Amino acid sequence: MLPFLVFVGIFLLVPTVTVVVGAFQSDDGGFSLDRVRALTDETPMRALRESMLLSFSSAAVGSVLGALLAYLVVTAPPTSVIRRTVTAVCGVLAQFGGVTLAFAWMATLGFGGLVTNLLADAFGRDDSGSAWLYELPGLVLVYTYFQIPLMVIVFLPALEGLRPQWREAAVNLGASTRQYWFQVALPLLRPAFLGSALLLFANAFAAYATAAALVSQGAPITPLLIRSALTSEIVLGQANFGYALALQMVVVVAVVMTLYAWLLKRTSRWLS
Amino acid sequence: MKVRTSFISALAVATLVSLAACAPPDDDKDSGSENSSDAASATSAADLGGLDALVEAAEKEGELNVIALPPDWANYGTIIEAFEKKYDIKVNSAQPDAASQDEINAAEQLAGSDRAPDVFDLGQSVALANTDMFAPYQVETFDEIPAEFKDPDGTWVNDYGGFMSVGYDSAKVPDVTSLDDLLGSEFKGKVALNGDPTQAGAAFSGVVMASVANGGSVDDIAPGVEYFGKLKDAGNFLPVDPTAATIESGQTPVVIDWDYLNAAESAKLESWKVFVPEDAPIAGYYFQAINADAPHPAAARLWQEFLYSDEGQNLWLGGGARPVRADAMVEAGTIDQELYDALPEVTGTPVIPTNEQTESMAAYLAENWAKAIG
């Protein structure tokens, strides 16, 4: 138990306390609400909005497509090649974030990227392409790339927990396929699905490296705004504002993870 | 849990770093000699008994930590090599692509360890905001540096500078003769700015240049922001950080950046040209300083002597940058005339914003840049 507590203390408690204390400190060390109040300025509000939008849309797309893919996987026999391949690939791709992923997309769809050039050759479009990949739509697309596999991994156990016996029971009682899905399977799956979607949301909300590699102009999302607060050589003295921004992120993720834990508890009632 | 925990791991790293910073300072074992403690307080080579004594003390330390010096920036790659070759000192170059503020952050986080940076090369705002971290030192050529380019005690000294310029690939776009040209349809998706102006000094000066060229001034940056807004609306603004790689691969055919950085690209890409707008010659100098807590105080001072010697100044010139002693060296005939003549031609009176002007413009940018370009 002690090693665990030490670990949690160093990696979770100390940083969180540092952030909370820092967020409520004025520059001379006293208590102050200035930094937290500054969160309501236009730029941080806008970053938060865009962050939420990015996390929500990439989680929505990721969870729907991921759930469909997971369903396809689960209908294949447990030992089939397809199933083993898909789960293995998802396991890898769910962690394929960061700078590598950003550069992979730049080489594909960025300026002078492979697909951009192919499109330019095929349709005579301007080979300089457009900038959407480096803005919010691009981030949604790139994030979706690791969201779908993550969904497959976290949602698969729920689908597997759906016993064939329940379906047989429903059919024996005279249910149609439609009735089985809408009255038995989907209500059972709903908490697991929503929980997984929340996890995806938190995943996208906290992701930094991919966005940092992709977006060099401006700070459209909160993690990038923290970067610019820490490194700006033009607007000085706002490094401590980073604490307030970090606190804001901690609060959002805490809310999301609490909901996730609650939904997980509901799922585990039948999934065992 | 599979959450992509970059945020948490960043915090964890921060904790580790701060824990490391709390560790007792490791007394320089190999440089604990008297020479070094003298070096830490020396304000000139004479304090140590002349340049030879400084060289001896520095070679005894054997190492120099520099930070945020990209090899293709103002010839720093060659300068570091030349320094290592001339003296028996190993240069440890950390985070070549870091920003000025990162240098200060690193010095604070690593204070007391032997990995802390010995010397800084900083942008104006960061340098002037952190003067209490610098050790005053006057190089032997101190008197030849114009008064407006140095602190009287040598706490900071400007090192090299240049003008804001537009670099462009003449094989891909028509010749640039004014900033307004960049708004034309031939430049669709082609104009890149070196960084985010609310973060990076070079990009900031780019916006100042656009402002002056469009009726603004160093007190009023609004027309510059408006200009980039127009560039964005025309679909010409490219939100990509230009690097040597993006320039050579043709991804960033037009780059707004310091002339010495643009000039360095001409050597690699033949069709690359540099244009300094006549109506808006925005000059900017970087700031050189010694970390007061330098783990290698003698080597740090020797590095300054080297940079401000004729040799060091000409090396900067070799990277297309204007060394701060250029005028005195022209007079003395010690400048590399060929390199000096090769600098992009600049007409008009150079404009250098003061620190107050920079601050007020920065405040405006922080409020409005995202709106114009977002």
XYZ file of C-alpha atoms in Angstrom, chain B residues 4-347:
344
model
C -3.926 10.021 -22.959
C -2.323 11.531 -19.954
C 0.011 14.046 -21.513
C -1.357 16.612 -19.119
C -0.823 14.474 -16.054
C 2.587 13.354 -17.219
C 3.534 16.960 -17.892
C 2.606 17.710 -14.302
C 4.551 14.679 -13.145
C 7.606 15.828 -15.035
C 7.175 19.297 -13.590
C 7.082 17.749 -10.127
C 10.208 15.752 -10.779
C 11.983 18.783 -12.115
C 11.003 20.828 -9.098
C 12.096 17.980 -6.833
C 15.377 17.879 -8.701
C 15.650 21.596 -8.201
C 15.243 21.052 -4.476
C 18.150 18.640 -4.398
C 21.183 20.132 -2.696
C 23.329 21.988 -5.201
C 26.124 19.827 -6.334
C 29.355 21.591 -5.559
C 31.351 21.760 -8.742
C 33.850 19.039 -8.111
C 35.997 19.637 -11.140
C 35.851 23.394 -10.961
C 36.017 24.049 -7.266
C 39.326 25.831 -7.679
C 39.902 29.412 -6.632
C 39.948 30.561 -10.210
C 36.321 29.636 -10.703
C 34.986 31.366 -7.647
C 36.901 34.417 -8.815
C 35.427 33.982 -12.260
C 31.858 34.052 -10.927
C 32.350 37.600 -9.699
C 34.706 38.828 -12.414
C 33.311 41.768 -14.349
C 36.105 41.770 -16.895
C 39.013 39.589 -17.972
C 41.359 41.987 -16.148
C 39.768 40.976 -12.818
C 41.201 37.523 -13.357
C 44.585 38.695 -14.517
C 43.965 39.006 -18.223
C 42.552 36.963 -21.041
C 45.124 34.180 -20.712
C 44.130 33.563 -17.116
C 40.481 33.493 -18.187
C 41.264 30.943 -20.894
C 43.097 28.815 -18.370
C 40.238 28.958 -15.860
C 37.688 28.209 -18.563
C 39.626 25.248 -19.915
C 39.864 23.905 -16.404
C 36.058 23.923 -16.258
C 36.097 22.227 -19.634
C 32.394 22.662 -20.393
C 29.920 25.343 -21.406
C 26.138 25.010 -21.342
C 24.285 26.950 -23.980
C 20.557 26.815 -24.641
C 18.190 27.705 -27.457
C 20.852 28.200 -30.116
C 19.617 26.602 -33.371
C 22.606 25.634 -35.564
C 21.082 27.390 -38.592
C 20.279 30.582 -36.664
C 22.832 33.367 -37.214
C 25.531 30.780 -37.892
C 25.455 29.368 -34.348
C 26.365 25.877 -35.565
C 29.699 27.131 -36.901
C 30.281 29.472 -33.966
C 29.962 26.605 -31.477
C 32.322 24.457 -33.548
C 34.879 27.253 -33.831
C 34.760 27.862 -30.089
C 35.246 24.177 -29.307
C 38.125 23.974 -31.743
C 39.867 27.071 -30.444
C 39.615 26.158 -26.771
C 39.598 22.835 -25.054
C 35.985 23.265 -23.983
C 32.979 21.098 -24.744
C 29.807 23.021 -25.586
C 26.571 21.373 -24.434
C 23.778 22.766 -26.568
C 20.364 22.167 -24.985
C 16.924 22.615 -26.603
C 18.102 24.347 -29.779
C 14.550 25.282 -30.783
C 13.444 26.685 -27.438
C 12.093 30.210 -27.017
C 13.675 32.974 -24.929
C 11.335 32.416 -21.995
C 12.319 28.721 -21.993
C 15.921 29.801 -21.379
C 14.913 31.697 -18.252
C 12.627 28.844 -17.117
C 15.474 26.369 -17.572
C 17.848 28.577 -15.593
C 15.331 28.785 -12.737
C 14.467 25.095 -12.719
C 18.047 23.897 -13.027
C 19.538 26.502 -10.701
C 22.322 24.978 -8.674
C 22.782 21.955 -10.924
C 25.664 21.744 -13.367
C 23.218 21.488 -16.254
C 21.917 25.048 -15.893
C 22.599 27.318 -18.880
C 25.765 29.404 -18.547
C 24.806 32.042 -21.062
C 21.638 33.441 -22.601
C 20.710 34.753 -26.018
C 17.376 36.463 -25.452
C 14.702 38.531 -27.104
C 14.263 42.082 -25.870
C 11.260 41.751 -23.551
C 12.501 38.613 -21.823
C 16.012 40.031 -21.402
C 14.924 43.334 -19.893
C 12.455 41.634 -17.554
C 15.107 39.358 -16.058
C 18.190 41.533 -15.643
C 18.528 40.471 -11.989
C 19.498 36.998 -13.198
C 22.476 38.244 -15.194
C 26.082 38.710 -14.148
C 27.585 42.032 -15.318
C 30.641 41.512 -17.483
C 32.539 43.769 -19.866
C 34.306 42.093 -22.754
C 37.650 43.480 -23.934
C 35.969 45.145 -26.918
C 33.233 46.655 -24.717
C 34.078 50.248 -25.665
C 33.534 49.565 -29.347
C 29.911 48.616 -28.777
C 27.615 51.615 -29.288
C 26.115 52.875 -26.024
C 22.510 52.266 -27.076
C 23.278 48.590 -27.568
C 24.527 47.769 -24.106
C 23.892 48.144 -20.408
C 26.626 50.448 -19.012
C 27.799 47.698 -16.631
C 27.614 45.002 -19.243
C 24.719 43.213 -17.530
C 23.363 42.676 -21.002
C 24.846 43.517 -24.369
C 23.165 43.369 -27.744
C 24.885 40.778 -29.864
C 23.553 40.710 -33.394
C 20.570 42.038 -35.179
C 18.841 42.354 -38.463
C 15.842 43.676 -40.286
C 12.429 42.168 -40.756
C 12.237 40.776 -44.238
C 10.163 38.761 -46.647
C 11.946 35.719 -48.015
C 10.395 34.091 -51.073
C 11.013 31.374 -53.601
C 11.227 33.294 -56.881
C 10.641 30.061 -58.789
C 7.190 29.754 -57.251
C 5.915 33.290 -56.763
C 6.408 36.602 -58.584
C 8.961 39.105 -57.275
C 7.915 40.838 -54.087
C 8.261 44.625 -54.198
C 5.920 45.607 -51.382
C 3.938 43.994 -48.603
C 0.723 44.675 -50.529
C 1.916 42.244 -53.205
C 1.429 39.440 -50.707
C -2.328 40.050 -50.717
C -2.551 39.078 -54.396
C -4.015 35.807 -55.646
C -0.600 34.472 -56.734
C 0.210 34.123 -53.042
C -2.787 31.982 -52.071
C -1.867 29.728 -49.145
C 1.798 30.677 -49.417
C 2.675 33.328 -46.839
C 4.086 32.048 -43.524
C 5.127 33.998 -40.442
C 7.951 32.642 -38.274
C 5.930 31.768 -35.205
C 2.987 33.138 -33.302
C 3.471 36.882 -32.674
C 2.052 36.623 -29.168
C 4.865 34.183 -28.417
C 7.889 34.647 -30.662
C 9.961 37.776 -31.138
C 10.560 37.298 -34.861
C 6.841 36.949 -35.620
C 6.079 39.918 -33.393
C 8.466 42.088 -35.385
C 6.816 40.811 -38.559
C 3.522 42.287 -37.406
C 5.290 45.534 -36.459
C 6.724 45.659 -39.982
C 3.276 45.167 -41.525
C 1.957 47.872 -39.233
C 4.599 50.474 -40.166
C 4.192 49.669 -43.846
C 0.436 50.246 -43.531
C 0.412 53.609 -41.810
C 0.897 52.373 -38.263
C 3.900 52.984 -36.047
C 5.860 51.390 -33.236
C 3.213 52.804 -30.909
C 0.284 51.436 -32.844
C 0.391 47.879 -34.092
C -3.293 47.742 -35.075
C -2.730 48.221 -38.842
C -0.330 45.256 -38.753
C -2.933 43.006 -37.175
C -5.437 44.282 -39.727
C -2.996 43.468 -42.525
C -2.633 39.874 -41.377
C -6.418 39.693 -41.013
C -6.688 40.674 -44.680
C -3.998 38.146 -45.579
C -6.021 35.486 -43.763
C -9.289 36.504 -45.464
C -7.611 36.325 -48.865
C -6.626 32.740 -48.012
C -2.963 33.645 -48.319
C -1.895 33.215 -44.707
C -0.238 29.874 -44.043
C -0.558 28.767 -40.395
C 2.631 26.728 -40.455
C 5.861 27.457 -38.604
C 8.480 27.802 -41.330
C 11.748 25.912 -40.857
C 14.648 25.172 -43.157
C 12.896 21.876 -43.967
C 9.561 23.438 -44.927
C 11.364 26.024 -47.057
C 13.497 23.524 -48.941
C 10.569 21.161 -49.493
C 8.541 24.059 -50.876
C 5.819 23.976 -48.226
C 6.402 27.581 -47.205
C 7.214 29.556 -50.373
C 7.017 32.967 -48.655
C 8.408 33.519 -45.165
C 8.283 36.678 -43.037
C 11.343 36.515 -40.800
C 14.629 38.222 -39.834
C 16.756 38.915 -42.893
C 19.689 36.859 -41.588
C 17.477 33.817 -41.201
C 16.026 34.302 -44.656
C 19.470 35.009 -46.099
C 20.759 31.719 -44.682
C 18.163 29.926 -46.814
C 19.458 31.502 -50.034
C 22.623 29.466 -49.617
C 20.595 26.257 -49.726
C 17.885 27.233 -52.187
C 19.136 29.170 -55.176
C 15.815 30.752 -56.116
C 15.289 32.053 -52.568
C 15.316 35.868 -52.432
C 15.129 38.310 -49.558
C 13.179 41.556 -49.575
C 13.375 44.253 -46.875
C 10.536 46.759 -47.330
C 11.866 50.278 -47.827
C 8.982 51.928 -46.051
C 9.255 49.707 -42.982
C 12.804 48.792 -41.978
C 12.163 47.228 -38.572
C 15.419 46.425 -36.835
C 15.835 44.170 -33.870
C 18.783 43.057 -31.805
C 19.104 40.042 -29.566
C 20.464 40.293 -26.040
C 23.489 38.392 -24.765
C 23.944 37.816 -21.043
C 25.731 35.588 -18.539
C 23.702 33.570 -16.052
C 24.597 34.877 -12.566
C 24.340 31.272 -11.341
C 26.388 29.878 -14.227
C 27.823 26.468 -13.335
C 30.834 27.305 -15.546
C 31.431 30.997 -14.839
C 34.825 31.236 -16.525
C 33.729 29.424 -19.675
C 30.655 31.675 -19.822
C 32.898 34.748 -19.770
C 35.284 33.312 -22.314
C 32.301 32.612 -24.591
C 31.412 36.327 -24.395
C 35.012 37.324 -25.194
C 34.894 34.986 -28.180
C 31.529 36.252 -29.450
C 32.596 39.907 -29.288
C 36.049 39.321 -30.775
C 36.567 40.097 -34.461
C 36.410 36.389 -35.136
C 33.083 35.893 -33.377
C 31.543 38.990 -34.931
C 32.575 37.912 -38.421
C 31.101 34.470 -37.775
C 27.731 36.074 -37.027
C 28.151 38.093 -40.170
C 28.739 34.798 -41.975
C 25.195 33.863 -40.951
C 23.846 37.073 -42.471
C 23.338 38.767 -39.082
C 24.596 42.288 -38.342
C 27.108 42.038 -35.506
C 26.829 44.822 -32.962
C 30.466 45.968 -33.470
C 30.048 46.212 -37.245
C 30.650 49.979 -37.483
C 33.819 49.908 -35.399
C 35.074 46.926 -37.376
C 34.431 48.656 -40.703
C 36.492 51.573 -39.453
C 39.295 49.327 -38.242
C 39.140 47.273 -41.429
C 38.720 44.040 -39.507
C 35.291 43.221 -40.887
C 34.869 40.594 -43.572
C 33.995 43.115 -46.272
C 32.677 40.547 -48.727
C 30.173 39.209 -46.212
C 29.270 42.714 -45.078
C 28.498 43.834 -48.612
C 26.351 40.759 -49.141
C 23.827 41.833 -46.495
C 20.432 42.706 -47.957
C 20.246 46.358 -48.860
C 18.211 48.507 -46.510
C 17.114 52.055 -47.166
